[in-house]
PDB file of C-alpha atoms and ligand atoms in Angstrom:
ATOM      1  CA  UNK A   1     143.265 117.733  83.463  1.00  0.00           C
ATOM      2  CA  UNK A   2     141.215 118.195  80.507  1.00  0.00           C
ATOM      3  CA  UNK A   3     137.654 117.544  79.866  1.00  0.00           C
ATOM      4  CA  UNK A   4     136.604 113.721  78.845  1.00  0.00           C
ATOM      5  CA  UNK A   5     136.242 113.306  75.172  1.00  0.00           C
ATOM      6  CA  UNK A   6     135.055 109.956  73.146  1.00  0.00           C
ATOM      7  CA  UNK A   7     137.005 108.627  70.901  1.00  0.00           C
ATOM      8  CA  UNK A   8     135.380 108.445  67.563  1.00  0.00           C
ATOM      9  CA  UNK A   9     134.839 104.894  67.189  1.00  0.00           C
ATOM     10  CA  UNK A  10     132.037 104.192  64.639  1.00  0.00           C
ATOM     11  CA  UNK A  11     132.942 104.488  60.629  1.00  0.00           C
ATOM     12  CA  UNK A  12     130.829 107.368  59.535  1.00  0.00           C
ATOM     13  CA  UNK A  13     128.828 107.303  56.123  1.00  0.00           C
ATOM     14  CA  UNK A  14     131.782 109.240  54.541  1.00  0.00           C
ATOM     15  CA  UNK A  15     133.874 105.838  54.782  1.00  0.00           C
ATOM     16  CA  UNK A  16     131.032 103.509  52.976  1.00  0.00           C
ATOM     17  CA  UNK A  17     132.868 101.144  50.618  1.00  0.00           C
ATOM     18  CA  UNK A  18     136.026 101.635  51.914  1.00  0.00           C
ATOM     19  CA  UNK A  19     137.070  99.732  54.901  1.00  0.00           C
ATOM     20  CA  UNK A  20     139.989  97.608  55.838  1.00  0.00           C
ATOM     21  CA  UNK A  21     138.204  95.356  58.279  1.00  0.00           C
ATOM     22  CA  UNK A  22     137.916  92.263  56.026  1.00  0.00           C
ATOM     23  CA  UNK A  23     141.880  92.479  55.899  1.00  0.00           C
ATOM     24  CA  UNK A  24     142.364  92.347  59.743  1.00  0.00           C
ATOM     25  CA  UNK A  25     143.454  89.031  60.890  1.00  0.00           C
ATOM     26  CA  UNK A  26     141.042  87.057  63.419  1.00  0.00           C
ATOM     27  CA  UNK A  27     143.570  86.065  65.956  1.00  0.00           C
ATOM     28  CA  UNK A  28     147.367  87.168  66.792  1.00  0.00           C
ATOM     29  CA  UNK A  29     149.092  89.962  68.398  1.00  0.00           C
ATOM     30  CA  UNK A  30     151.004  93.010  66.444  1.00  0.00           C
ATOM     31  CA  UNK A  31     153.097  90.550  64.425  1.00  0.00           C
ATOM     32  CA  UNK A  32     149.960  89.086  62.708  1.00  0.00           C
ATOM     33  CA  UNK A  33     148.404  92.280  62.192  1.00  0.00           C
ATOM     34  CA  UNK A  34     151.349  93.828  60.428  1.00  0.00           C
ATOM     35  CA  UNK A  35     151.563  90.789  58.097  1.00  0.00           C
ATOM     36  CA  UNK A  36     148.180  91.080  57.126  1.00  0.00           C
ATOM     37  CA  UNK A  37     148.200  95.081  56.819  1.00  0.00           C
ATOM     38  CA  UNK A  38     150.909  94.272  54.153  1.00  0.00           C
ATOM     39  CA  UNK A  39     147.853  93.153  51.843  1.00  0.00           C
ATOM     40  CA  UNK A  40     145.311  95.526  52.787  1.00  0.00           C
ATOM     41  CA  UNK A  41     143.240  96.733  49.991  1.00  0.00           C
ATOM     42  CA  UNK A  42     140.535  98.544  51.877  1.00  0.00           C
ATOM     43  CA  UNK A  43     141.087 101.575  50.054  1.00  0.00           C
ATOM     44  CA  UNK A  44     142.661 102.775  46.759  1.00  0.00           C
ATOM     45  CA  UNK A  45     145.904 103.975  48.385  1.00  0.00           C
ATOM     46  CA  UNK A  46     147.765 100.842  48.255  1.00  0.00           C
ATOM     47  CA  UNK A  47     147.729 101.140  44.268  1.00  0.00           C
ATOM     48  CA  UNK A  48     150.462 103.956  44.184  1.00  0.00           C
ATOM     49  CA  UNK A  49     152.161 103.521  47.471  1.00  0.00           C
ATOM     50  CA  UNK A  50     155.083 101.387  47.500  1.00  0.00           C
ATOM     51  CA  UNK A  51     153.891  98.896  50.455  1.00  0.00           C
ATOM     52  CA  UNK A  52     151.955  99.473  53.812  1.00  0.00           C
ATOM     53  CA  UNK A  53     153.978 101.269  56.565  1.00  0.00           C
ATOM     54  CA  UNK A  54     152.469  99.577  59.346  1.00  0.00           C
ATOM     55  CA  UNK A  55     153.128 100.930  63.034  1.00  0.00           C
ATOM     56  CA  UNK A  56     156.556 100.316  64.731  1.00  0.00           C
ATOM     57  CA  UNK A  57     158.288 100.208  68.103  1.00  0.00           C
ATOM     58  CA  UNK A  58     158.335  99.206  71.521  1.00  0.00           C
ATOM     59  CA  UNK A  59     155.386  95.774  71.887  1.00  0.00           C
ATOM     60  CA  UNK A  60     155.381  97.371  75.578  1.00  0.00           C
ATOM     61  CA  UNK A  61     155.161 100.672  74.798  1.00  0.00           C
ATOM     62  CA  UNK A  62     153.785 103.395  77.387  1.00  0.00           C
ATOM     63  CA  UNK A  63     153.164 105.926  74.645  1.00  0.00           C
ATOM     64  CA  UNK A  64     151.752 105.327  71.072  1.00  0.00           C
ATOM     65  CA  UNK A  65     152.571 108.406  68.528  1.00  0.00           C
ATOM     66  CA  UNK A  66     150.094 108.859  66.063  1.00  0.00           C
ATOM     67  CA  UNK A  67     150.643 110.626  62.844  1.00  0.00           C
ATOM     68  CA  UNK A  68     149.107 111.270  59.881  1.00  0.00           C
ATOM     69  CA  UNK A  69     150.151 109.051  57.016  1.00  0.00           C
ATOM     70  CA  UNK A  70     153.994 107.920  56.212  1.00  0.00           C
ATOM     71  CA  UNK A  71     155.766 110.287  53.991  1.00  0.00           C
ATOM     72  CA  UNK A  72     158.100 109.510  50.862  1.00  0.00           C
ATOM     73  CA  UNK A  73     160.963 107.960  53.074  1.00  0.00           C
ATOM     74  CA  UNK A  74     158.718 106.113  55.218  1.00  0.00           C
ATOM     75  CA  UNK A  75     156.909 104.755  51.900  1.00  0.00           C
ATOM     76  CA  UNK A  76     160.383 103.680  50.531  1.00  0.00           C
ATOM     77  CA  UNK A  77     161.786 102.125  53.629  1.00  0.00           C
ATOM     78  CA  UNK A  78     158.463 100.589  55.049  1.00  0.00           C
ATOM     79  CA  UNK A  79     158.503 102.211  58.400  1.00  0.00           C
ATOM     80  CA  UNK A  80     157.005 104.936  60.035  1.00  0.00           C
ATOM     81  CA  UNK A  81     158.550 108.455  60.886  1.00  0.00           C
ATOM     82  CA  UNK A  82     162.218 107.575  59.475  1.00  0.00           C
ATOM     83  CA  UNK A  83     162.227 110.814  57.509  1.00  0.00           C
ATOM     84  CA  UNK A  84     163.130 114.373  58.445  1.00  0.00           C
ATOM     85  CA  UNK A  85     159.954 114.776  60.292  1.00  0.00           C
ATOM     86  CA  UNK A  86     160.838 111.827  62.224  1.00  0.00           C
ATOM     87  CA  UNK A  87     164.154 112.259  63.095  1.00  0.00           C
ATOM     88  CA  UNK A  88     162.867 116.061  64.777  1.00  0.00           C
ATOM     89  CA  UNK A  89     160.234 113.932  66.640  1.00  0.00           C
ATOM     90  CA  UNK A  90     162.756 111.800  68.322  1.00  0.00           C
ATOM     91  CA  UNK A  91     165.033 114.968  69.129  1.00  0.00           C
ATOM     92  CA  UNK A  92     162.009 116.821  70.773  1.00  0.00           C
ATOM     93  CA  UNK A  93     160.981 113.478  72.872  1.00  0.00           C
ATOM     94  CA  UNK A  94     164.442 113.168  73.853  1.00  0.00           C
ATOM     95  CA  UNK A  95     164.559 116.964  75.091  1.00  0.00           C
ATOM     96  CA  UNK A  96     161.327 116.449  76.566  1.00  0.00           C
ATOM     97  CA  UNK A  97     162.349 113.576  78.608  1.00  0.00           C
ATOM     98  CA  UNK A  98     160.648 110.875  76.466  1.00  0.00           C
ATOM     99  CA  UNK A  99     162.435 107.427  75.842  1.00  0.00           C
ATOM    100  CA  UNK A 100     161.933 106.664  72.317  1.00  0.00           C
ATOM    101  CA  UNK A 101     162.708 102.982  73.515  1.00  0.00           C
ATOM    102  CA  UNK A 102     159.495 103.182  75.073  1.00  0.00           C
ATOM    103  CA  UNK A 103     157.456 104.089  72.299  1.00  0.00           C
ATOM    104  CA  UNK A 104     155.660 103.066  69.430  1.00  0.00           C
ATOM    105  CA  UNK A 105     155.135 105.071  66.054  1.00  0.00           C
ATOM    106  CA  UNK A 106     151.942 104.677  63.755  1.00  0.00           C
ATOM    107  CA  UNK A 107     149.842 106.650  61.692  1.00  0.00           C
ATOM    108  CA  UNK A 108     146.316 107.354  60.911  1.00  0.00           C
ATOM    109  CA  UNK A 109     146.554 106.423  57.644  1.00  0.00           C
ATOM    110  CA  UNK A 110     148.870 103.154  56.432  1.00  0.00           C
ATOM    111  CA  UNK A 111     149.638 104.364  53.033  1.00  0.00           C
ATOM    112  CA  UNK A 112     151.428 107.489  51.231  1.00  0.00           C
ATOM    113  CA  UNK A 113     149.417 109.394  49.430  1.00  0.00           C
ATOM    114  CA  UNK A 114     150.830 111.556  46.970  1.00  0.00           C
ATOM    115  CA  UNK A 115     150.685 113.449  43.758  1.00  0.00           C
ATOM    116  CA  UNK A 116     153.821 113.761  41.451  1.00  0.00           C
ATOM    117  CA  UNK A 117     155.128 117.251  40.415  1.00  0.00           C
ATOM    118  CA  UNK A 118     154.516 118.205  36.589  1.00  0.00           C
ATOM    119  CA  UNK A 119     158.061 117.934  36.101  1.00  0.00           C
ATOM    120  CA  UNK A 120     160.179 116.008  37.415  1.00  0.00           C
ATOM    121  CA  UNK A 121     159.280 112.730  39.700  1.00  0.00           C
ATOM    122  CA  UNK A 122     159.034 114.423  43.299  1.00  0.00           C
ATOM    123  CA  UNK A 123     156.122 112.909  45.138  1.00  0.00           C
ATOM    124  CA  UNK A 124     154.111 115.350  46.489  1.00  0.00           C
ATOM    125  CA  UNK A 125     152.313 114.446  50.229  1.00  0.00           C
ATOM    126  CA  UNK A 126     148.652 114.858  49.847  1.00  0.00           C
ATOM    127  CA  UNK A 127     146.036 114.712  52.671  1.00  0.00           C
ATOM    128  CA  UNK A 128     144.179 111.505  53.036  1.00  0.00           C
ATOM    129  CA  UNK A 129     140.526 112.229  52.580  1.00  0.00           C
ATOM    130  CA  UNK A 130     137.985 111.519  55.430  1.00  0.00           C
ATOM    131  CA  UNK A 131     137.280 108.365  53.739  1.00  0.00           C
ATOM    132  CA  UNK A 132     140.458 106.883  53.560  1.00  0.00           C
ATOM    133  CA  UNK A 133     141.142 107.962  57.130  1.00  0.00           C
ATOM    134  CA  UNK A 134     137.938 106.000  57.967  1.00  0.00           C
ATOM    135  CA  UNK A 135     138.800 103.331  56.191  1.00  0.00           C
ATOM    136  CA  UNK A 136     142.268 102.503  57.625  1.00  0.00           C
ATOM    137  CA  UNK A 137     140.529 103.111  61.325  1.00  0.00           C
ATOM    138  CA  UNK A 138     140.694  99.320  61.980  1.00  0.00           C
ATOM    139  CA  UNK A 139     144.131  99.067  61.750  1.00  0.00           C
ATOM    140  CA  UNK A 140     144.914 102.069  64.140  1.00  0.00           C
ATOM    141  CA  UNK A 141     142.230 100.273  66.758  1.00  0.00           C
ATOM    142  CA  UNK A 142     143.883  97.107  66.515  1.00  0.00           C
ATOM    143  CA  UNK A 143     147.170  98.900  67.210  1.00  0.00           C
ATOM    144  CA  UNK A 144     145.803 100.530  70.498  1.00  0.00           C
ATOM    145  CA  UNK A 145     143.836  97.732  71.442  1.00  0.00           C
ATOM    146  CA  UNK A 146     147.264  95.666  71.770  1.00  0.00           C
ATOM    147  CA  UNK A 147     149.497  97.939  73.311  1.00  0.00           C
ATOM    148  CA  UNK A 148     146.825  99.470  75.712  1.00  0.00           C
ATOM    149  CA  UNK A 149     149.782 102.439  76.062  1.00  0.00           C
ATOM    150  CA  UNK A 150     149.211 104.648  79.251  1.00  0.00           C
ATOM    151  CA  UNK A 151     149.128 107.932  76.759  1.00  0.00           C
ATOM    152  CA  UNK A 152     148.566 108.339  73.079  1.00  0.00           C
ATOM    153  CA  UNK A 153     150.093 111.215  71.393  1.00  0.00           C
ATOM    154  CA  UNK A 154     148.181 112.332  68.733  1.00  0.00           C
ATOM    155  CA  UNK A 155     150.620 114.501  66.067  1.00  0.00           C
ATOM    156  CA  UNK A 156     148.615 117.274  64.106  1.00  0.00           C
ATOM    157  CA  UNK A 157     145.107 117.731  62.687  1.00  0.00           C
ATOM    158  CA  UNK A 158     144.616 114.436  60.735  1.00  0.00           C
ATOM    159  CA  UNK A 159     145.389 112.183  63.692  1.00  0.00           C
ATOM    160  CA  UNK A 160     143.259 114.261  66.029  1.00  0.00           C
ATOM    161  CA  UNK A 161     140.257 114.288  63.741  1.00  0.00           C
ATOM    162  CA  UNK A 162     140.802 110.539  63.481  1.00  0.00           C
ATOM    163  CA  UNK A 163     140.800 109.637  66.963  1.00  0.00           C
ATOM    164  CA  UNK A 164     138.826 112.711  68.863  1.00  0.00           C
ATOM    165  CA  UNK A 165     136.444 114.042  65.741  1.00  0.00           C
ATOM    166  CA  UNK A 166     136.458 116.899  63.516  1.00  0.00           C
ATOM    167  CA  UNK A 167     135.466 119.380  65.871  1.00  0.00           C
ATOM    168  CA  UNK A 168     138.953 118.898  68.056  1.00  0.00           C
ATOM    169  CA  UNK A 169     141.237 121.843  67.123  1.00  0.00           C
ATOM    170  CA  UNK A 170     144.976 120.790  68.140  1.00  0.00           C
ATOM    171  CA  UNK A 171     145.512 124.855  68.631  1.00  0.00           C
ATOM    172  CA  UNK A 172     143.529 125.090  71.156  1.00  0.00           C
ATOM    173  CA  UNK A 173     143.670 121.896  73.061  1.00  0.00           C
ATOM    174  CA  UNK A 174     147.353 121.158  72.319  1.00  0.00           C
ATOM    175  CA  UNK A 175     149.469 119.888  75.356  1.00  0.00           C
ATOM    176  CA  UNK A 176     146.198 119.654  77.381  1.00  0.00           C
ATOM    177  CA  UNK A 177     145.742 115.881  78.506  1.00  0.00           C
ATOM    178  CA  UNK A 178     142.166 114.216  77.448  1.00  0.00           C
ATOM    179  CA  UNK A 179     140.767 111.418  79.066  1.00  0.00           C
ATOM    180  CA  UNK A 180     139.072 108.934  76.861  1.00  0.00           C
ATOM    181  CA  UNK A 181     137.934 105.382  76.798  1.00  0.00           C
ATOM    182  CA  UNK A 182     141.628 104.343  75.627  1.00  0.00           C
ATOM    183  CA  UNK A 183     143.416 106.042  78.207  1.00  0.00           C
ATOM    184  CA  UNK A 184     144.751 109.755  78.332  1.00  0.00           C
ATOM    185  CA  UNK A 185     145.497 111.215  74.837  1.00  0.00           C
ATOM    186  CA  UNK A 186     147.810 114.600  74.370  1.00  0.00           C
ATOM    187  CA  UNK A 187     147.434 116.280  71.174  1.00  0.00           C
ATOM    188  CA  UNK A 188     150.399 118.303  69.481  1.00  0.00           C
ATOM    189  CA  UNK A 189     151.424 119.749  66.215  1.00  0.00           C
ATOM    190  CA  UNK A 190     152.702 117.313  63.920  1.00  0.00           C
ATOM    191  CA  UNK A 191     156.725 117.477  63.515  1.00  0.00           C
ATOM    192  CA  UNK A 192     156.464 118.499  59.716  1.00  0.00           C
ATOM    193  CA  UNK A 193     154.527 121.517  60.394  1.00  0.00           C
ATOM    194  CA  UNK A 194     157.750 122.461  62.674  1.00  0.00           C
ATOM    195  CA  UNK A 195     159.914 121.848  59.910  1.00  0.00           C
ATOM    196  CA  UNK A 196     157.760 124.158  57.611  1.00  0.00           C
ATOM    197  CA  UNK A 197     157.258 126.833  60.477  1.00  0.00           C
ATOM    198  CA  UNK A 198     158.189 130.477  59.744  1.00  0.00           C
ATOM    199  CA  UNK A 199     159.508 130.448  63.350  1.00  0.00           C
ATOM    200  CA  UNK A 200     160.831 127.109  63.682  1.00  0.00           C
ATOM    201  CA  UNK A 201     162.704 127.532  67.231  1.00  0.00           C
ATOM    202  CA  UNK A 202     159.348 128.796  68.655  1.00  0.00           C
ATOM    203  CA  UNK A 203     157.410 125.924  67.239  1.00  0.00           C
ATOM    204  CA  UNK A 204     159.984 123.281  68.317  1.00  0.00           C
ATOM    205  CA  UNK A 205     159.994 124.794  71.863  1.00  0.00           C
ATOM    206  CA  UNK A 206     156.400 123.952  71.730  1.00  0.00           C
ATOM    207  CA  UNK A 207     156.498 120.696  70.507  1.00  0.00           C
ATOM    208  CA  UNK A 208     159.171 119.910  73.167  1.00  0.00           C
ATOM    209  CA  UNK A 209     156.952 121.539  76.001  1.00  0.00           C
ATOM    210  CA  UNK A 210     153.841 119.348  74.715  1.00  0.00           C
ATOM    211  CA  UNK A 211     156.202 116.270  75.019  1.00  0.00           C
ATOM    212  CA  UNK A 212     157.174 117.348  78.436  1.00  0.00           C
ATOM    213  CA  UNK A 213     153.615 116.971  79.563  1.00  0.00           C
ATOM    214  CA  UNK A 214     153.510 113.415  78.325  1.00  0.00           C
ATOM    215  CA  UNK A 215     156.505 112.733  80.264  1.00  0.00           C
ATOM    216  CA  UNK A 216     155.060 114.454  83.690  1.00  0.00           C
ATOM    217  CA  UNK A 217     151.903 111.714  82.855  1.00  0.00           C
ATOM    218  CA  UNK A 218     154.483 108.868  82.675  1.00  0.00           C
ATOM    219  CA  UNK A 219     156.228 109.991  86.037  1.00  0.00           C
TER     220      UNK A 219
HETATM  221  N1  URA B   1     154.781 111.612  58.572  1.00  0.00           N
HETATM  222  C1  URA B   1     153.399 110.971  59.334  1.00  0.00           C
HETATM  223  O1  URA B   1     152.457 111.817  59.827  1.00  0.00           O
HETATM  224  N2  URA B   1     154.107 109.829  59.445  1.00  0.00           N
HETATM  225  C2  URA B   1     155.127 109.647  58.876  1.00  0.00           C
HETATM  226  O2  URA B   1     155.364 108.202  59.634  1.00  0.00           O
HETATM  227  C3  URA B   1     156.095 110.189  58.665  1.00  0.00           C
HETATM  228  C4  URA B   1     155.554 111.447  58.142  1.00  0.00           C
END
């Protein structure tokens, strides 16, 4: 078992001015949160995105998977992890012994941030800033409070930064359960980094191996 790491809870100064808090509903469960998030204007990312992509999955999920932000297809369809990275993640979960019906999928940031290629209309993913991540954090906090999962699976550096702080290194600490006040957290690579990897088979095997650790925690 790894060492206890406090989850980052307080907005930092870097997040000043951007904040989703005023958009959160005073009461209600996940459905109320999802409805309210559709109108979030807590940071400027809503302007260019098609829609808010809130978390989705089982209301009684044992695991919550936290990614970075919706991608192009997620932005169009309004659902997290429905594009190539999501397909790869589900395949790896299956091989790692995790049932996707007992999982909930969400992102650190709920709007797609992108630039448009100089020629053509292709929308290219752009990493969210610390301000945007901090502004969006109340939604993730509220989802985790509602779901109270047994294990939170952090996918890649952005989600790790949001939940575990900027000094956390996924490459060093991946696949090791970490105790936090929200329960156990396991960090692993983002599935899109597997898709981009020079050695995709090796990167994929690493992801599956980390997910087997998660499956072991649920036994
Ligand atoms: N990448 C993410 O981090 N989240 C998604 O929902 C899709 C791709």
